[in-house]
Amino acid sequence: MSLVQTYTSFSHSTSRSSVAETLQSIINAPLTVDPSARPELVQTILDDLKAALIDNKDGRLLSEDAPLALATLKALGRMPTEAAVLAKSSNLALLLKFYNKLDNKQEGGNEALRCVANTLLLVEAARMTWISEDVEGGETCVELLQTKTSPEAIFLISRILFLCTASSHSSGVFITKLVENKRSTPHGTGTIVDIIEVKLDDLLNDILAGTPMAREAMMDLLKFIFNLLLHYPKIVDCEIQTLGARASTSSATDASKVMGDFWSSRLDGILAPLLRVFNYLPLATSNPLAPPLTHVLHSLIVIPVSSSLRVTWFGKRSSTSSTSRQSPKPVSSSASSASEQSLANGDDSTKDSPVSGSPTITSSPTSGREHRVRPALDKALSAMVSASRRSFSSRPSSVRSTSRAADTVQRATDLLDVSLAHFISGSTDPDDPSVRELCKREGETNLDAILCPLVVLLTRFCHSDDPVKLRLRNWLVPDNLDRSTPLQHRADTLGRCLRLLASMYHSRLCDAMGGFLFAMCDSDAATLSAYFGYGNVAGFLFKKNIVAPPPQSSLTVTGPDAGRAINPITGTYQEEQPELDMTEEEKEQEAEKLFSLFERLERTGAIQPSQNPVRTAIQRSMGGNP
């Protein structure tokens, strides 16, 4: 007898162990069920659940069988044909009723939400059905997001809301209602923005406490947030952003609006909790730019650094803060070398100290390259994680109650520093196969996808805030920078940034890095060449159709090398040319040879007399016209 026949033969008097055994067999091997009978089996189980939970009738299933029966629907619903059965309006409404009935039994309620999430993933039309007036699943999810505290429930609710807001065309009305309609909250009335703020802070505290599923819940909540930030400004009349400054209001069509160029002040409240996550989220792996931090970056690059949001981005400025935050603290190559030497001597002080509820950072495999020792990176990562942990060790229950203002610019530069050191260790060429292999080992597609959002965020900082631009420039190329060796060969962040400008494999990151350095230098080719050397930036300038000879460097060098000239091509110190040790007689002989050479060129017609530099110089010295 097949599994379908076995199940349909059951009645309310059948042993519950037999029912459970059959359902578990279907869960373990759903593909073994006859494909032609699977859709009917899905509908039968739904009807049996309705009889047991909603109608209180005797049937094949009892209320105690509901969690396992819903798990069976989840297993069968992973296939498109069976998902289409669940996607019917009446069946989605049933799943929502099942959740409400089983809400106190968390296992069963979450299984109902998983069925919905899988269905919306496989059947795009079901997303519109879910938020329609017939089902009202969208509004229910918002209420659940507001009231639920379990990370697993928040994960499932956020996944459903993320799928329902994936398209601005099909869910534009729903997105607009989410952002604009106020609802009652424990703190008064508020929109989805207010609910999101609380949930982000709660999940951040859960992550710090090591709560299971907290990171996964944060990731899907951030995906939902990104949809709101991406689509809502396109749907409504909103403000055009020009390098961080509000210029005008536009009602351009959805298709003509570009991400990041339009913004609505209704979304302003999302920035503060996003920055708290960005600044205080502990690093969980050797790769500092791992989810959910990458999802935070995707949302942050959509939000403008406008005049109204500048305080939220960077905090209030004062004479004290402007001095103390003049430039983020760099990690020099000498410091890296010292750290490596300390480990070579047996000093294990750079090892991570496990903290309750927080994972320990471990170094990744070396892939056969024994020379790729990364203690400096591990030490930097450990320091960042420890700082994040310390900042929360004295926190009250709410993340928002911290009294210390976070330095977003410092956090961004720290992340760029350790991320580049992780993927491009030492003076490695970014196009070295080991870099791509490391990305694959850590489950990332390529370096472009990992680092571009962070570089774009730093670029937006430079475009929108002059003091921050100066900080970033002083961080990367301080006045006392040691320019005795080629800048592109340095084993630090500056060297890695310049090597990326010549990368062939990471074209998007190459362009993004060039844009960051260009914005850092006032978007001026001469300034860019002066700081980094024309030879290092010529390729980037050529892509921007800026073709000009390198200017004479006007940089001011401080420290022990003050007064030394800088080579405009390499960006390194100009070597002093020794004077030619020639007598006056030898100089006259060389001049005669040069004069004879140009005379022969005149006689052969290779040059005109007016083009002879020697003749021109003689005529000028005699006071005549050349």
PDB file of N, CA and C in Angstrom, residues 139 142-147 176-196:
ATOM      1  N   GLU A 139      -0.778  42.454   6.713  1.00  0.00           N
ATOM      2  CA  GLU A 139      -1.047  43.191   7.949  1.00  0.00           C
ATOM      3  C   GLU A 139      -0.827  42.315   9.178  1.00  0.00           C
ATOM      4  N   VAL A 142       2.840  42.183   9.959  1.00  0.00           N
ATOM      5  CA  VAL A 142       3.326  43.405  10.606  1.00  0.00           C
ATOM      6  C   VAL A 142       2.982  43.377  12.094  1.00  0.00           C
ATOM      7  N   GLU A 143       1.765  42.940  12.422  1.00  0.00           N
ATOM      8  CA  GLU A 143       1.380  42.832  13.830  1.00  0.00           C
ATOM      9  C   GLU A 143       2.258  41.820  14.564  1.00  0.00           C
ATOM     10  N   LEU A 144       2.561  40.712  13.889  1.00  0.00           N
ATOM     11  CA  LEU A 144       3.410  39.694  14.510  1.00  0.00           C
ATOM     12  C   LEU A 144       4.835  40.200  14.692  1.00  0.00           C
ATOM     13  N   LEU A 145       5.319  40.953  13.703  1.00  0.00           N
ATOM     14  CA  LEU A 145       6.669  41.507  13.818  1.00  0.00           C
ATOM     15  C   LEU A 145       6.759  42.442  15.017  1.00  0.00           C
ATOM     16  N   GLN A 146       5.674  43.134  15.284  1.00  0.00           N
ATOM     17  CA  GLN A 146       5.654  44.074  16.404  1.00  0.00           C
ATOM     18  C   GLN A 146       5.619  43.352  17.746  1.00  0.00           C
ATOM     19  N   THR A 147       4.929  42.222  17.813  1.00  0.00           N
ATOM     20  CA  THR A 147       4.683  41.583  19.112  1.00  0.00           C
ATOM     21  C   THR A 147       5.619  40.417  19.413  1.00  0.00           C
ATOM     22  N   THR A 176       3.487  51.306   0.495  1.00  0.00           N
ATOM     23  CA  THR A 176       3.079  52.660   0.879  1.00  0.00           C
ATOM     24  C   THR A 176       2.322  52.652   2.201  1.00  0.00           C
ATOM     25  N   LYS A 177       1.425  51.693   2.365  1.00  0.00           N
ATOM     26  CA  LYS A 177       0.679  51.596   3.622  1.00  0.00           C
ATOM     27  C   LYS A 177       1.611  51.302   4.795  1.00  0.00           C
ATOM     28  N   LEU A 178       2.590  50.447   4.564  1.00  0.00           N
ATOM     29  CA  LEU A 178       3.521  50.105   5.637  1.00  0.00           C
ATOM     30  C   LEU A 178       4.237  51.342   6.159  1.00  0.00           C
ATOM     31  N   VAL A 179       4.696  52.178   5.237  1.00  0.00           N
ATOM     32  CA  VAL A 179       5.514  53.328   5.613  1.00  0.00           C
ATOM     33  C   VAL A 179       4.663  54.476   6.143  1.00  0.00           C
ATOM     34  N   GLU A 180       3.465  54.644   5.625  1.00  0.00           N
ATOM     35  CA  GLU A 180       2.680  55.838   5.936  1.00  0.00           C
ATOM     36  C   GLU A 180       1.607  55.626   6.998  1.00  0.00           C
ATOM     37  N   ASN A 181       1.047  54.431   7.081  1.00  0.00           N
ATOM     38  CA  ASN A 181      -0.044  54.200   8.031  1.00  0.00           C
ATOM     39  C   ASN A 181       0.500  53.942   9.434  1.00  0.00           C
ATOM     40  N   LYS A 182      -0.071  54.652  10.398  1.00  0.00           N
ATOM     41  CA  LYS A 182       0.349  54.465  11.783  1.00  0.00           C
ATOM     42  C   LYS A 182      -0.533  53.425  12.461  1.00  0.00           C
ATOM     43  N   ARG A 183       0.070  52.690  13.369  1.00  0.00           N
ATOM     44  CA  ARG A 183      -0.642  51.674  14.142  1.00  0.00           C
ATOM     45  C   ARG A 183      -0.204  51.791  15.595  1.00  0.00           C
ATOM     46  N   SER A 184      -0.970  51.225  16.486  1.00  0.00           N
ATOM     47  CA  SER A 184      -0.649  51.298  17.911  1.00  0.00           C
ATOM     48  C   SER A 184       0.563  50.433  18.220  1.00  0.00           C
ATOM     49  N   THR A 185       1.468  50.979  19.013  1.00  0.00           N
ATOM     50  CA  THR A 185       2.653  50.249  19.466  1.00  0.00           C
ATOM     51  C   THR A 185       2.751  50.406  20.979  1.00  0.00           C
ATOM     52  N   PRO A 186       3.592  49.614  21.639  1.00  0.00           N
ATOM     53  CA  PRO A 186       3.750  49.779  23.096  1.00  0.00           C
ATOM     54  C   PRO A 186       4.220  51.169  23.494  1.00  0.00           C
ATOM     55  N   HIS A 187       4.818  51.901  22.550  1.00  0.00           N
ATOM     56  CA  HIS A 187       5.335  53.237  22.855  1.00  0.00           C
ATOM     57  C   HIS A 187       4.454  54.336  22.253  1.00  0.00           C
ATOM     58  N   GLY A 188       3.239  53.981  21.846  1.00  0.00           N
ATOM     59  CA  GLY A 188       2.348  54.957  21.230  1.00  0.00           C
ATOM     60  C   GLY A 188       1.963  54.497  19.838  1.00  0.00           C
ATOM     61  N   THR A 189       1.842  55.436  18.926  1.00  0.00           N
ATOM     62  CA  THR A 189       1.534  55.088  17.544  1.00  0.00           C
ATOM     63  C   THR A 189       2.784  55.252  16.694  1.00  0.00           C
ATOM     64  N   GLY A 190       2.890  54.413  15.684  1.00  0.00           N
ATOM     65  CA  GLY A 190       4.055  54.489  14.816  1.00  0.00           C
ATOM     66  C   GLY A 190       3.857  53.670  13.562  1.00  0.00           C
ATOM     67  N   THR A 191       4.754  53.854  12.624  1.00  0.00           N
ATOM     68  CA  THR A 191       4.711  53.131  11.360  1.00  0.00           C
ATOM     69  C   THR A 191       5.655  51.936  11.428  1.00  0.00           C
ATOM     70  N   ILE A 192       5.832  51.285  10.295  1.00  0.00           N
ATOM     71  CA  ILE A 192       6.741  50.150  10.221  1.00  0.00           C
ATOM     72  C   ILE A 192       8.163  50.571  10.585  1.00  0.00           C
ATOM     73  N   VAL A 193       8.506  51.835  10.344  1.00  0.00           N
ATOM     74  CA  VAL A 193       9.848  52.326  10.680  1.00  0.00           C
ATOM     75  C   VAL A 193      10.088  52.228  12.182  1.00  0.00           C
ATOM     76  N   ASP A 194       9.093  52.576  12.976  1.00  0.00           N
ATOM     77  CA  ASP A 194       9.231  52.508  14.433  1.00  0.00           C
ATOM     78  C   ASP A 194       9.336  51.062  14.915  1.00  0.00           C
ATOM     79  N   ILE A 195       8.582  50.175  14.275  1.00  0.00           N
ATOM     80  CA  ILE A 195       8.650  48.757  14.646  1.00  0.00           C
ATOM     81  C   ILE A 195      10.023  48.193  14.317  1.00  0.00           C
ATOM     82  N   ILE A 196      10.535  48.547  13.141  1.00  0.00           N
ATOM     83  CA  ILE A 196      11.844  48.058  12.712  1.00  0.00           C
ATOM     84  C   ILE A 196      12.937  48.519  13.673  1.00  0.00           C
TER      85      ILE A 196
END
